[in-house]
PDB file of C-alpha atoms in Angstrom:
ATOM      1  CA  UNK A   1       0.000   0.000   0.000  1.00  0.00           C
ATOM      2  CA  UNK A   2       2.830   2.373   0.917  1.00  0.00           C
ATOM      3  CA  UNK A   3       4.657   1.712  -2.385  1.00  0.00           C
ATOM      4  CA  UNK A   4       1.451   2.269  -4.334  1.00  0.00           C
ATOM      5  CA  UNK A   5       0.920   5.599  -2.564  1.00  0.00           C
ATOM      6  CA  UNK A   6       4.459   6.742  -3.458  1.00  0.00           C
ATOM      7  CA  UNK A   7       3.959   5.810  -7.126  1.00  0.00           C
ATOM      8  CA  UNK A   8       0.660   7.721  -7.270  1.00  0.00           C
ATOM      9  CA  UNK A   9       2.266  10.739  -5.631  1.00  0.00           C
ATOM     10  CA  UNK A  10       5.127  10.738  -8.152  1.00  0.00           C
ATOM     11  CA  UNK A  11       2.696  10.509 -11.064  1.00  0.00           C
ATOM     12  CA  UNK A  12       0.752  13.477  -9.715  1.00  0.00           C
ATOM     13  CA  UNK A  13       3.918  15.558  -9.329  1.00  0.00           C
ATOM     14  CA  UNK A  14       5.097  14.684 -12.849  1.00  0.00           C
ATOM     15  CA  UNK A  15       1.675  15.514 -14.225  1.00  0.00           C
ATOM     16  CA  UNK A  16       1.698  18.920 -12.550  1.00  0.00           C
ATOM     17  CA  UNK A  17       5.163  19.598 -13.931  1.00  0.00           C
ATOM     18  CA  UNK A  18       4.056  18.831 -17.461  1.00  0.00           C
ATOM     19  CA  UNK A  19       1.047  21.089 -17.030  1.00  0.00           C
ATOM     20  CA  UNK A  20       3.266  24.024 -16.066  1.00  0.00           C
ATOM     21  CA  UNK A  21       5.605  23.380 -19.007  1.00  0.00           C
ATOM     22  CA  UNK A  22       2.682  23.267 -21.405  1.00  0.00           C
ATOM     23  CA  UNK A  23       1.599  26.833 -20.617  1.00  0.00           C
ATOM     24  CA  UNK A  24       2.378  28.856 -23.750  1.00  0.00           C
ATOM     25  CA  UNK A  25       5.716  30.609 -23.527  1.00  0.00           C
ATOM     26  CA  UNK A  26       4.119  33.785 -24.886  1.00  0.00           C
ATOM     27  CA  UNK A  27       2.110  34.203 -21.678  1.00  0.00           C
ATOM     28  CA  UNK A  28       5.254  34.156 -19.540  1.00  0.00           C
ATOM     29  CA  UNK A  29       7.175  36.483 -21.876  1.00  0.00           C
ATOM     30  CA  UNK A  30       4.343  39.023 -21.956  1.00  0.00           C
ATOM     31  CA  UNK A  31       4.413  39.187 -18.166  1.00  0.00           C
ATOM     32  CA  UNK A  32       8.218  39.501 -18.114  1.00  0.00           C
ATOM     33  CA  UNK A  33       8.118  42.356 -20.646  1.00  0.00           C
ATOM     34  CA  UNK A  34       5.289  44.092 -18.757  1.00  0.00           C
ATOM     35  CA  UNK A  35       2.865  43.762 -21.636  1.00  0.00           C
ATOM     36  CA  UNK A  36       0.753  42.698 -18.699  1.00  0.00           C
ATOM     37  CA  UNK A  37      -0.419  45.265 -17.492  1.00  0.00           C
ATOM     38  CA  UNK A  38       0.817  47.937 -19.946  1.00  0.00           C
ATOM     39  CA  UNK A  39      -1.314  46.577 -22.809  1.00  0.00           C
ATOM     40  CA  UNK A  40      -3.446  43.711 -21.518  1.00  0.00           C
ATOM     41  CA  UNK A  41      -4.978  42.635 -18.227  1.00  0.00           C
ATOM     42  CA  UNK A  42      -4.623  38.966 -19.129  1.00  0.00           C
ATOM     43  CA  UNK A  43      -2.275  37.295 -21.651  1.00  0.00           C
ATOM     44  CA  UNK A  44      -3.633  35.428 -24.683  1.00  0.00           C
ATOM     45  CA  UNK A  45      -4.301  31.727 -24.438  1.00  0.00           C
ATOM     46  CA  UNK A  46      -2.036  30.710 -27.306  1.00  0.00           C
ATOM     47  CA  UNK A  47       0.787  31.831 -29.547  1.00  0.00           C
ATOM     48  CA  UNK A  48       0.152  33.841 -32.696  1.00  0.00           C
ATOM     49  CA  UNK A  49       2.774  32.817 -35.262  1.00  0.00           C
ATOM     50  CA  UNK A  50       4.200  35.527 -37.514  1.00  0.00           C
ATOM     51  CA  UNK A  51       6.397  34.760 -40.513  1.00  0.00           C
ATOM     52  CA  UNK A  52       7.923  37.571 -42.578  1.00  0.00           C
ATOM     53  CA  UNK A  53       9.114  37.596 -46.189  1.00  0.00           C
ATOM     54  CA  UNK A  54      12.653  38.058 -44.885  1.00  0.00           C
ATOM     55  CA  UNK A  55      12.421  34.499 -43.550  1.00  0.00           C
ATOM     56  CA  UNK A  56      12.030  35.649 -39.947  1.00  0.00           C
ATOM     57  CA  UNK A  57       9.740  33.620 -37.706  1.00  0.00           C
ATOM     58  CA  UNK A  58       8.965  35.742 -34.665  1.00  0.00           C
ATOM     59  CA  UNK A  59      10.122  34.178 -31.415  1.00  0.00           C
ATOM     60  CA  UNK A  60       8.435  35.547 -28.337  1.00  0.00           C
ATOM     61  CA  UNK A  61      10.303  38.475 -26.775  1.00  0.00           C
ATOM     62  CA  UNK A  62      13.226  38.445 -29.219  1.00  0.00           C
ATOM     63  CA  UNK A  63      14.620  41.503 -31.033  1.00  0.00           C
ATOM     64  CA  UNK A  64      14.353  42.097 -34.790  1.00  0.00           C
ATOM     65  CA  UNK A  65      15.285  44.971 -37.087  1.00  0.00           C
ATOM     66  CA  UNK A  66      12.769  47.169 -38.920  1.00  0.00           C
ATOM     67  CA  UNK A  67      14.401  45.989 -42.156  1.00  0.00           C
ATOM     68  CA  UNK A  68      13.491  42.386 -41.362  1.00  0.00           C
ATOM     69  CA  UNK A  69       9.879  43.328 -40.596  1.00  0.00           C
ATOM     70  CA  UNK A  70       9.120  45.805 -43.379  1.00  0.00           C
ATOM     71  CA  UNK A  71       6.488  43.685 -45.169  1.00  0.00           C
ATOM     72  CA  UNK A  72       3.192  42.304 -43.876  1.00  0.00           C
ATOM     73  CA  UNK A  73       3.712  38.872 -42.276  1.00  0.00           C
ATOM     74  CA  UNK A  74       1.768  35.662 -42.689  1.00  0.00           C
ATOM     75  CA  UNK A  75      -0.139  34.653 -39.570  1.00  0.00           C
ATOM     76  CA  UNK A  76      -1.168  31.383 -38.035  1.00  0.00           C
ATOM     77  CA  UNK A  77      -3.221  30.564 -34.951  1.00  0.00           C
ATOM     78  CA  UNK A  78      -5.785  27.982 -33.913  1.00  0.00           C
ATOM     79  CA  UNK A  79      -8.629  29.557 -35.884  1.00  0.00           C
ATOM     80  CA  UNK A  80     -12.146  28.314 -36.460  1.00  0.00           C
ATOM     81  CA  UNK A  81     -12.875  28.503 -40.196  1.00  0.00           C
ATOM     82  CA  UNK A  82     -16.495  29.465 -39.463  1.00  0.00           C
ATOM     83  CA  UNK A  83     -15.613  32.363 -37.136  1.00  0.00           C
ATOM     84  CA  UNK A  84     -14.504  35.967 -37.662  1.00  0.00           C
ATOM     85  CA  UNK A  85     -11.515  37.615 -36.017  1.00  0.00           C
ATOM     86  CA  UNK A  86      -9.929  41.010 -35.432  1.00  0.00           C
ATOM     87  CA  UNK A  87      -6.161  41.404 -35.827  1.00  0.00           C
ATOM     88  CA  UNK A  88      -4.336  44.223 -34.048  1.00  0.00           C
ATOM     89  CA  UNK A  89      -0.630  45.076 -33.957  1.00  0.00           C
ATOM     90  CA  UNK A  90       0.570  48.013 -31.872  1.00  0.00           C
ATOM     91  CA  UNK A  91       3.480  49.433 -29.940  1.00  0.00           C
ATOM     92  CA  UNK A  92       2.883  50.630 -26.369  1.00  0.00           C
ATOM     93  CA  UNK A  93       6.238  52.431 -26.396  1.00  0.00           C
ATOM     94  CA  UNK A  94       5.870  55.358 -28.805  1.00  0.00           C
ATOM     95  CA  UNK A  95       8.139  57.235 -28.970  1.00  0.00           C
ATOM     96  CA  UNK A  96      10.076  55.363 -26.252  1.00  0.00           C
ATOM     97  CA  UNK A  97       9.449  52.955 -23.406  1.00  0.00           C
ATOM     98  CA  UNK A  98      10.454  55.624 -20.870  1.00  0.00           C
ATOM     99  CA  UNK A  99       8.122  58.283 -22.322  1.00  0.00           C
ATOM    100  CA  UNK A 100       5.203  56.507 -24.070  1.00  0.00           C
ATOM    101  CA  UNK A 101       3.159  59.662 -24.665  1.00  0.00           C
ATOM    102  CA  UNK A 102       1.578  58.200 -27.833  1.00  0.00           C
ATOM    103  CA  UNK A 103       0.631  54.848 -26.303  1.00  0.00           C
ATOM    104  CA  UNK A 104      -0.451  52.865 -28.158  1.00  0.00           C
ATOM    105  CA  UNK A 105       0.782  53.375 -31.735  1.00  0.00           C
ATOM    106  CA  UNK A 106      -1.283  51.317 -34.140  1.00  0.00           C
ATOM    107  CA  UNK A 107       0.670  49.411 -36.802  1.00  0.00           C
ATOM    108  CA  UNK A 108      -2.008  47.133 -38.219  1.00  0.00           C
ATOM    109  CA  UNK A 109      -5.756  46.618 -37.802  1.00  0.00           C
ATOM    110  CA  UNK A 110      -7.875  44.153 -39.776  1.00  0.00           C
ATOM    111  CA  UNK A 111     -11.426  43.201 -38.789  1.00  0.00           C
ATOM    112  CA  UNK A 112     -13.903  40.580 -39.978  1.00  0.00           C
ATOM    113  CA  UNK A 113     -11.138  38.122 -40.821  1.00  0.00           C
ATOM    114  CA  UNK A 114     -12.771  34.807 -41.803  1.00  0.00           C
ATOM    115  CA  UNK A 115     -10.768  32.046 -40.149  1.00  0.00           C
ATOM    116  CA  UNK A 116      -7.081  32.400 -41.023  1.00  0.00           C
ATOM    117  CA  UNK A 117      -7.672  34.310 -44.251  1.00  0.00           C
ATOM    118  CA  UNK A 118      -6.379  37.778 -43.338  1.00  0.00           C
ATOM    119  CA  UNK A 119      -6.477  38.819 -47.015  1.00  0.00           C
ATOM    120  CA  UNK A 120     -10.289  38.478 -46.960  1.00  0.00           C
ATOM    121  CA  UNK A 121     -10.661  40.642 -43.853  1.00  0.00           C
ATOM    122  CA  UNK A 122     -11.583  44.323 -43.745  1.00  0.00           C
ATOM    123  CA  UNK A 123      -8.430  46.436 -43.250  1.00  0.00           C
ATOM    124  CA  UNK A 124      -8.977  49.525 -41.095  1.00  0.00           C
ATOM    125  CA  UNK A 125      -5.248  50.204 -41.041  1.00  0.00           C
ATOM    126  CA  UNK A 126      -2.815  48.693 -43.516  1.00  0.00           C
ATOM    127  CA  UNK A 127       0.354  47.148 -42.127  1.00  0.00           C
ATOM    128  CA  UNK A 128       3.487  49.170 -41.570  1.00  0.00           C
ATOM    129  CA  UNK A 129       6.411  47.861 -39.599  1.00  0.00           C
ATOM    130  CA  UNK A 130       8.391  49.109 -36.600  1.00  0.00           C
ATOM    131  CA  UNK A 131       9.947  52.557 -36.824  1.00  0.00           C
ATOM    132  CA  UNK A 132      11.596  53.230 -33.464  1.00  0.00           C
ATOM    133  CA  UNK A 133      13.361  56.619 -33.186  1.00  0.00           C
ATOM    134  CA  UNK A 134      17.154  56.511 -33.284  1.00  0.00           C
ATOM    135  CA  UNK A 135      17.736  57.154 -29.585  1.00  0.00           C
ATOM    136  CA  UNK A 136      14.686  55.303 -28.276  1.00  0.00           C
ATOM    137  CA  UNK A 137      16.325  51.975 -27.470  1.00  0.00           C
ATOM    138  CA  UNK A 138      14.255  48.805 -27.580  1.00  0.00           C
ATOM    139  CA  UNK A 139      10.535  49.173 -28.237  1.00  0.00           C
ATOM    140  CA  UNK A 140       7.928  46.459 -27.709  1.00  0.00           C
ATOM    141  CA  UNK A 141       5.491  45.387 -30.430  1.00  0.00           C
ATOM    142  CA  UNK A 142       2.403  43.352 -29.637  1.00  0.00           C
ATOM    143  CA  UNK A 143       0.301  41.401 -32.153  1.00  0.00           C
ATOM    144  CA  UNK A 144      -3.095  40.148 -31.023  1.00  0.00           C
ATOM    145  CA  UNK A 145      -6.053  38.243 -32.424  1.00  0.00           C
ATOM    146  CA  UNK A 146      -9.565  38.587 -30.994  1.00  0.00           C
ATOM    147  CA  UNK A 147     -12.486  36.350 -31.797  1.00  0.00           C
ATOM    148  CA  UNK A 148     -15.598  38.260 -32.835  1.00  0.00           C
ATOM    149  CA  UNK A 149     -19.165  37.263 -32.009  1.00  0.00           C
ATOM    150  CA  UNK A 150     -19.801  37.128 -35.759  1.00  0.00           C
ATOM    151  CA  UNK A 151     -19.351  39.362 -38.783  1.00  0.00           C
ATOM    152  CA  UNK A 152     -19.681  42.899 -37.439  1.00  0.00           C
ATOM    153  CA  UNK A 153     -20.371  46.397 -38.737  1.00  0.00           C
ATOM    154  CA  UNK A 154     -17.451  48.581 -37.653  1.00  0.00           C
ATOM    155  CA  UNK A 155     -18.055  52.329 -37.384  1.00  0.00           C
ATOM    156  CA  UNK A 156     -14.409  53.272 -37.801  1.00  0.00           C
ATOM    157  CA  UNK A 157     -13.290  54.553 -41.200  1.00  0.00           C
ATOM    158  CA  UNK A 158     -10.206  53.187 -42.887  1.00  0.00           C
ATOM    159  CA  UNK A 159      -7.135  55.001 -41.597  1.00  0.00           C
ATOM    160  CA  UNK A 160      -4.666  56.634 -43.932  1.00  0.00           C
ATOM    161  CA  UNK A 161      -1.136  55.315 -43.537  1.00  0.00           C
ATOM    162  CA  UNK A 162       0.180  58.882 -43.645  1.00  0.00           C
ATOM    163  CA  UNK A 163      -2.046  60.032 -40.766  1.00  0.00           C
ATOM    164  CA  UNK A 164      -0.032  59.967 -37.550  1.00  0.00           C
ATOM    165  CA  UNK A 165      -3.063  61.283 -35.670  1.00  0.00           C
ATOM    166  CA  UNK A 166      -5.127  58.237 -36.671  1.00  0.00           C
ATOM    167  CA  UNK A 167      -2.468  55.821 -35.433  1.00  0.00           C
ATOM    168  CA  UNK A 168      -1.309  57.395 -32.178  1.00  0.00           C
ATOM    169  CA  UNK A 169      -2.986  56.798 -28.797  1.00  0.00           C
ATOM    170  CA  UNK A 170      -5.048  53.856 -29.988  1.00  0.00           C
ATOM    171  CA  UNK A 171      -7.199  52.710 -27.067  1.00  0.00           C
ATOM    172  CA  UNK A 172      -7.165  48.924 -27.275  1.00  0.00           C
ATOM    173  CA  UNK A 173      -9.450  48.360 -24.284  1.00  0.00           C
ATOM    174  CA  UNK A 174     -12.033  50.873 -25.516  1.00  0.00           C
ATOM    175  CA  UNK A 175     -12.051  49.355 -29.015  1.00  0.00           C
ATOM    176  CA  UNK A 176     -12.436  45.739 -27.865  1.00  0.00           C
ATOM    177  CA  UNK A 177     -15.113  46.622 -25.308  1.00  0.00           C
ATOM    178  CA  UNK A 178     -17.057  48.553 -27.944  1.00  0.00           C
ATOM    179  CA  UNK A 179     -17.333  45.430 -30.077  1.00  0.00           C
ATOM    180  CA  UNK A 180     -17.781  43.071 -27.123  1.00  0.00           C
ATOM    181  CA  UNK A 181     -14.559  41.132 -27.627  1.00  0.00           C
ATOM    182  CA  UNK A 182     -13.214  38.995 -24.820  1.00  0.00           C
ATOM    183  CA  UNK A 183      -9.511  38.542 -24.031  1.00  0.00           C
ATOM    184  CA  UNK A 184      -7.326  37.845 -27.083  1.00  0.00           C
ATOM    185  CA  UNK A 185      -7.335  34.239 -28.209  1.00  0.00           C
ATOM    186  CA  UNK A 186      -3.791  34.466 -29.617  1.00  0.00           C
ATOM    187  CA  UNK A 187      -0.874  36.856 -29.453  1.00  0.00           C
ATOM    188  CA  UNK A 188       2.826  37.480 -29.700  1.00  0.00           C
ATOM    189  CA  UNK A 189       5.320  40.102 -28.598  1.00  0.00           C
ATOM    190  CA  UNK A 190       8.716  41.086 -29.976  1.00  0.00           C
ATOM    191  CA  UNK A 191      11.118  43.998 -29.740  1.00  0.00           C
ATOM    192  CA  UNK A 192      12.829  46.232 -32.258  1.00  0.00           C
ATOM    193  CA  UNK A 193      15.255  49.140 -32.365  1.00  0.00           C
ATOM    194  CA  UNK A 194      16.343  51.689 -34.947  1.00  0.00           C
ATOM    195  CA  UNK A 195      18.149  50.685 -38.117  1.00  0.00           C
ATOM    196  CA  UNK A 196      18.774  52.344 -41.482  1.00  0.00           C
ATOM    197  CA  UNK A 197      15.301  51.493 -42.806  1.00  0.00           C
ATOM    198  CA  UNK A 198      13.552  53.760 -40.282  1.00  0.00           C
ATOM    199  CA  UNK A 199      14.468  57.074 -42.020  1.00  0.00           C
ATOM    200  CA  UNK A 200      13.190  55.635 -45.290  1.00  0.00           C
ATOM    201  CA  UNK A 201       9.886  54.663 -43.682  1.00  0.00           C
ATOM    202  CA  UNK A 202       9.535  58.050 -41.951  1.00  0.00           C
ATOM    203  CA  UNK A 203      10.139  59.846 -45.236  1.00  0.00           C
ATOM    204  CA  UNK A 204       7.643  57.650 -47.086  1.00  0.00           C
ATOM    205  CA  UNK A 205       4.865  57.946 -44.488  1.00  0.00           C
ATOM    206  CA  UNK A 206       5.270  61.455 -43.076  1.00  0.00           C
ATOM    207  CA  UNK A 207       7.727  63.201 -45.405  1.00  0.00           C
ATOM    208  CA  UNK A 208      10.050  63.613 -42.423  1.00  0.00           C
ATOM    209  CA  UNK A 209      13.819  63.478 -42.642  1.00  0.00           C
ATOM    210  CA  UNK A 210      14.961  61.847 -39.429  1.00  0.00           C
TER     211      UNK A 210
END
């Protein structure tokens, strides 16, 4: 009886250990990088995979250059083909993590995405990649997917890429509450810092010479 008890106890301990290891790494990284609570109250349940044309597969919390992330990525998450989703990518650190006076800066917003088919969604803001100022240090970028209750009518007009006013101070909580979205079902976070592509992007979007 004693030996049987010990075996059962060991199996329980091993089972608990596996359960902890199976928690998505993205949840832990978001807490470590203070995405919780700077952006979200609760982390997403699963990882949102992002793959860029440069060949970069985003690894949670890692640092990438604006040059590597200049084009819209392909996304993958555990989507239901019959459901609709909202995709949001933003930076809570504009213009820097120490002075985020434009929190949050919207980099991408697509609504009414059927399943995984982002191309068939309704873009409210086209994608543009990280553009951290030269002296800003590392900035965080958060990509999130929310499941919608169905196909929705969004009141927001499509934002012009060249409109800094449209993209600064995006209120994520207000937007998701307005359309009755629960916590994000998938997400990812990465970091980026200035490289030589940033002046090119600033000139293209805002006609500013950095």
